CSV table of C-alpha atoms in Angstrom, one decimal:
chain,number,residue,atom,x,y,z
A,1,MET,CA,82.6,99.6,79.0
A,2,ASN,CA,82.3,96.4,81.1
A,3,THR,CA,81.4,93.0,79.5
A,4,ALA,CA,78.5,91.1,80.9
A,5,ASN,CA,80.8,88.8,83.0
A,6,GLU,CA,82.9,91.6,84.5
A,7,ILE,CA,82.3,93.1,87.9
A,8,THR,CA,83.8,96.5,88.8
A,9,SER,CA,85.2,96.7,92.3
A,10,ILE,CA,86.1,99.7,94.4
A,11,PHE,CA,88.2,99.1,97.6
A,12,ASP,CA,88.8,101.7,100.4
A,13,LEU,CA,92.2,101.3,101.9
A,14,ASP,CA,92.3,102.4,105.5
A,15,GLY,CA,90.0,100.2,107.6
A,16,VAL,CA,89.5,97.7,104.8
A,17,LEU,CA,92.9,96.6,103.3
A,18,THR,CA,94.7,97.7,106.5
A,19,SER,CA,93.5,97.7,110.0
A,20,GLU,CA,95.2,101.1,110.8
A,21,ASP,CA,95.0,104.4,109.1
A,22,THR,CA,98.1,104.8,106.9
A,23,MET,CA,98.4,108.6,107.0
A,24,SER,CA,97.7,108.7,110.7
A,25,SER,CA,100.5,106.2,111.3
A,26,LEU,CA,102.9,108.3,109.3
A,27,VAL,CA,101.9,111.5,111.0
A,28,ARG,CA,102.2,110.0,114.5
A,29,ALA,CA,105.7,108.8,113.7
A,30,ARG,CA,106.7,112.2,112.5
A,31,LEU,CA,105.1,114.1,115.5
A,32,ALA,CA,106.5,111.6,118.1
A,33,ALA,CA,110.0,113.0,117.5
A,34,ARG,CA,108.8,116.6,117.7
A,35,PRO,CA,107.2,117.4,121.0
A,36,LEU,CA,106.2,121.0,120.3
A,37,ARG,CA,104.5,120.1,117.1
A,38,PHE,CA,102.8,117.1,118.9
A,39,ALA,CA,101.4,119.5,121.5
A,40,ALA,CA,100.1,121.9,118.7
A,41,ALA,CA,98.4,119.0,116.9
A,42,ILE,CA,96.3,118.0,119.9
A,43,PRO,CA,93.4,120.6,119.3
A,44,PRO,CA,92.8,119.7,115.7
A,45,PHE,CA,93.2,116.0,116.5
A,46,VAL,CA,90.4,116.3,119.2
A,47,LEU,CA,88.2,118.1,116.8
A,48,ALA,CA,88.8,115.5,114.0
A,49,SER,CA,88.1,112.6,116.5
A,50,ALA,CA,84.8,114.2,117.5
A,51,ALA,CA,83.6,115.1,114.1
A,52,SER,CA,81.3,113.2,111.9
A,53,PRO,CA,83.1,111.1,109.2
A,54,ASP,CA,80.9,112.4,106.4
A,55,GLY,CA,81.1,116.1,107.4
A,56,ALA,CA,83.6,118.9,106.4
A,57,LEU,CA,85.2,119.4,109.7
A,58,LYS,CA,87.0,116.1,110.0
A,59,PRO,CA,88.9,116.3,106.6
A,60,ALA,CA,89.7,120.0,107.3
A,61,MET,CA,91.3,119.1,110.7
A,62,ASN,CA,93.2,116.1,109.1
A,63,ARG,CA,94.6,118.5,106.5
A,64,ALA,CA,95.8,120.8,109.2
A,65,ILE,CA,97.4,118.0,111.2
A,66,VAL,CA,99.2,116.7,108.0
A,67,ALA,CA,100.6,120.2,107.2
A,68,LEU,CA,101.8,120.6,110.8
A,69,ALA,CA,103.5,117.2,111.0
A,70,LEU,CA,105.2,117.4,107.5
A,71,ARG,CA,106.3,121.0,107.6
A,72,GLY,CA,109.8,121.5,106.3
A,73,MET,CA,110.1,118.1,104.6
A,74,THR,CA,111.4,117.9,101.1
A,75,ARG,CA,109.9,115.7,98.4
A,76,SER,CA,112.7,113.1,98.7
A,77,GLN,CA,112.5,113.1,102.5
A,78,TYR,CA,108.7,112.6,102.5
A,79,GLU,CA,108.9,109.8,99.8
A,80,GLU,CA,111.5,107.9,101.8
A,81,LEU,CA,109.2,108.1,104.9
A,82,ALA,CA,106.2,107.1,102.9
A,83,ALA,CA,107.9,104.1,101.5
A,84,VAL,CA,109.2,103.0,104.9
A,85,THR,CA,105.8,103.5,106.5
A,86,GLY,CA,103.9,101.8,103.8
A,87,ARG,CA,106.1,98.8,103.7
A,88,GLY,CA,106.1,98.5,107.4
A,89,MET,CA,102.3,98.6,107.6
A,90,ALA,CA,102.0,96.1,104.8
A,91,ALA,CA,103.9,93.6,107.0
A,92,ARG,CA,102.0,94.5,110.3
A,93,THR,CA,98.5,95.7,109.6
A,94,ALA,CA,97.3,94.2,106.3
A,95,VAL,CA,93.9,92.6,106.5
A,96,ARG,CA,94.7,89.4,104.7
A,97,GLN,CA,91.1,88.5,104.0
A,98,ALA,CA,90.6,91.9,102.3
A,99,VAL,CA,93.8,91.6,100.3
A,100,ALA,CA,92.8,88.2,99.1
A,101,ARG,CA,89.3,89.5,98.0
A,102,CYS,CA,91.0,92.4,96.2
A,103,GLN,CA,93.3,90.1,94.3
A,104,CYS,CA,90.3,87.9,93.4
A,105,ALA,CA,88.3,91.0,92.2
A,106,ARG,CA,91.1,91.9,89.8
A,107,GLY,CA,90.5,88.6,88.1
A,108,ARG,CA,86.8,89.3,87.8
A,109,GLY,CA,86.9,92.8,86.4
A,110,PRO,CA,88.1,96.4,86.7
A,111,THR,CA,89.3,97.0,90.3
A,112,VAL,CA,90.5,100.3,91.9
A,113,VAL,CA,91.7,101.3,95.3
A,114,ALA,CA,90.2,104.7,96.2
A,115,THR,CA,91.6,106.3,99.4
A,116,ALA,CA,92.0,109.5,101.2
A,117,SER,CA,95.6,108.5,102.0
A,118,GLU,CA,98.5,110.0,100.1
A,119,GLU,CA,99.4,108.3,96.9
A,120,ASN,CA,103.1,107.5,97.6
A,121,LEU,CA,102.2,106.0,101.0
A,122,ALA,CA,99.2,104.0,99.6
A,123,ARG,CA,101.3,102.7,96.8
A,124,ALA,CA,104.0,101.5,99.0
A,125,PHE,CA,101.4,99.6,101.1
A,126,LEU,CA,99.8,98.1,98.1
A,127,ASP,CA,103.1,97.0,96.7
A,128,GLY,CA,104.0,95.5,100.0
A,129,VAL,CA,100.9,93.3,100.1
A,130,GLY,CA,101.3,92.2,96.5
A,131,LEU,CA,98.8,94.4,94.8
A,132,HIS,CA,101.4,95.7,92.3
A,133,GLY,CA,100.1,98.0,89.6
A,134,ILE,CA,96.5,98.1,90.8
A,135,PRO,CA,94.8,101.5,89.8
A,136,LEU,CA,94.9,104.0,92.6
A,137,ALA,CA,92.9,107.1,93.4
A,138,ALA,CA,94.6,108.8,96.3
A,139,SER,CA,95.3,112.2,97.8
A,140,ARG,CA,98.3,114.1,96.4
A,141,LEU,CA,100.8,116.5,98.0
A,142,ASP,CA,102.5,119.6,96.6
A,143,PHE,CA,105.9,120.5,97.9
A,144,THR,CA,106.5,124.2,98.8
A,145,PRO,CA,109.5,125.9,100.6
A,146,ARG,CA,107.6,125.4,103.9
A,147,GLY,CA,107.0,121.7,103.2
A,148,PRO,CA,104.3,119.5,101.7
A,149,ARG,CA,100.6,120.4,101.6
A,150,LEU,CA,97.6,118.5,100.3
A,151,ILE,CA,96.4,119.8,96.9
A,152,ALA,CA,94.0,117.0,96.2
A,153,HIS,CA,92.3,115.5,99.3
A,154,ASN,CA,90.5,112.4,97.9
A,155,VAL,CA,87.6,112.2,100.3
A,156,GLY,CA,83.8,112.3,99.9
A,157,GLU,CA,82.6,113.7,96.5
A,158,ALA,CA,86.3,114.2,95.4
A,159,LYS,CA,86.7,110.4,95.6
A,160,VAL,CA,83.7,109.8,93.2
A,161,ASP,CA,85.3,112.2,90.8
A,162,ALA,CA,88.8,110.6,91.1
A,163,VAL,CA,87.3,107.1,90.4
A,164,ARG,CA,85.6,108.4,87.3
A,165,ALA,CA,88.7,110.1,86.2
A,166,LEU,CA,90.5,106.8,86.1
A,167,GLY,CA,87.7,105.4,83.9
A,168,PHE,CA,85.8,103.5,86.4
A,169,ALA,CA,81.9,103.7,86.6
A,170,PRO,CA,80.8,103.8,90.3
A,171,GLU,CA,77.3,103.0,89.3
A,172,ASP,CA,78.4,99.6,88.1
A,173,ALA,CA,80.6,98.9,91.1
A,174,LEU,CA,80.8,96.7,94.2
A,175,LEU,CA,82.1,99.2,96.9
A,176,TYR,CA,84.0,97.9,99.9
A,177,THR,CA,84.3,100.5,102.7
A,178,ASP,CA,84.4,100.9,106.4
A,179,SER,CA,83.5,104.5,106.7
A,180,ALA,CA,80.5,106.9,106.2
A,181,SER,CA,83.0,109.3,104.6
A,182,ASP,CA,82.3,107.1,101.5
A,183,LEU,CA,78.5,107.9,101.5
A,184,PRO,CA,78.8,109.7,98.1
A,185,LEU,CA,80.1,106.5,96.5
A,186,ALA,CA,77.7,104.3,98.5
A,187,ARG,CA,74.7,106.3,97.2
A,188,ILE,CA,75.5,105.4,93.6
A,189,ALA,CA,77.3,102.0,93.8
A,190,ARG,CA,75.5,98.9,92.6
A,191,ARG,CA,76.2,97.3,96.0
A,192,THR,CA,78.0,98.3,99.1
A,193,VAL,CA,79.9,95.9,101.4
A,194,THR,CA,80.9,97.3,104.8
A,195,VAL,CA,84.1,95.9,106.2
A,196,ASN,CA,84.8,95.9,109.9
A,197,ALA,CA,82.7,99.1,110.2
A,198,ASP,CA,81.4,100.6,113.4
A,199,ARG,CA,77.7,100.9,114.1
A,200,ARG,CA,77.4,104.5,113.2
A,201,SER,CA,79.0,104.0,109.8
A,202,ILE,CA,76.9,100.9,109.2
A,203,ALA,CA,73.7,102.9,110.0
A,204,LYS,CA,74.6,105.7,107.7
A,205,LEU,CA,75.8,103.5,104.9
A,206,SER,CA,72.7,101.4,105.2
A,207,ASP,CA,70.4,104.4,104.7
A,208,ALA,CA,72.4,105.5,101.7
A,209,SER,CA,72.8,102.2,99.9
A,210,ALA,CA,70.2,100.4,97.7
A,211,ASP,CA,72.0,97.1,98.2
A,212,ILE,CA,74.2,96.5,101.2
A,213,ARG,CA,75.7,93.7,103.3
A,214,HIS,CA,78.0,93.7,106.3
A,215,GLU,CA,81.2,91.6,106.7
A,216,ARG,CA,83.9,91.1,109.3
A,217,TRP,CA,87.3,90.3,107.9
A,218,ARG,CA,90.7,89.5,109.4
């Protein structure tokens, strides 16, 4: 239960704390060295790019691309790649104003990063920008003989459930997001702040949110 002076904050990762998508960056690096898999990934990539961010098609295509790119990797191989990618992005793509706002939020009350990105990758990025130990709701992989596959895709309604499972109340929260994929959270959050969002996402989030403002951060 929050005290009267505490403010709960929920931060999206991709597009808010980082200017580039973390999982897409990892997948691109993996596919770049495998031309045949790169070619096979083009159709689902085109479908994902054209799909609405708040629909079912985009996350389905993203899961297919991830499975294709990571096929055959062991847990240790993936974790090493995630650590290198996350640290590299922390140095190159961090939105410093967003990181500072997140650090400040931790001093005001309960703060969580909720992302569709994979947890090892997201944690490496957060550690790299100095957000050590911050609670994290993220997607998770299972490792099979064929390689990693997503078993918990933390997007849409699943992100609401994941935030609750960590003990955070979205109804009390200040939500920072760039994407209409966070409409389920925006509908119940006390206030939504769009960060560097495009017009389509701003329009959808504005329709869903009772209290909203729009900001541009670097």
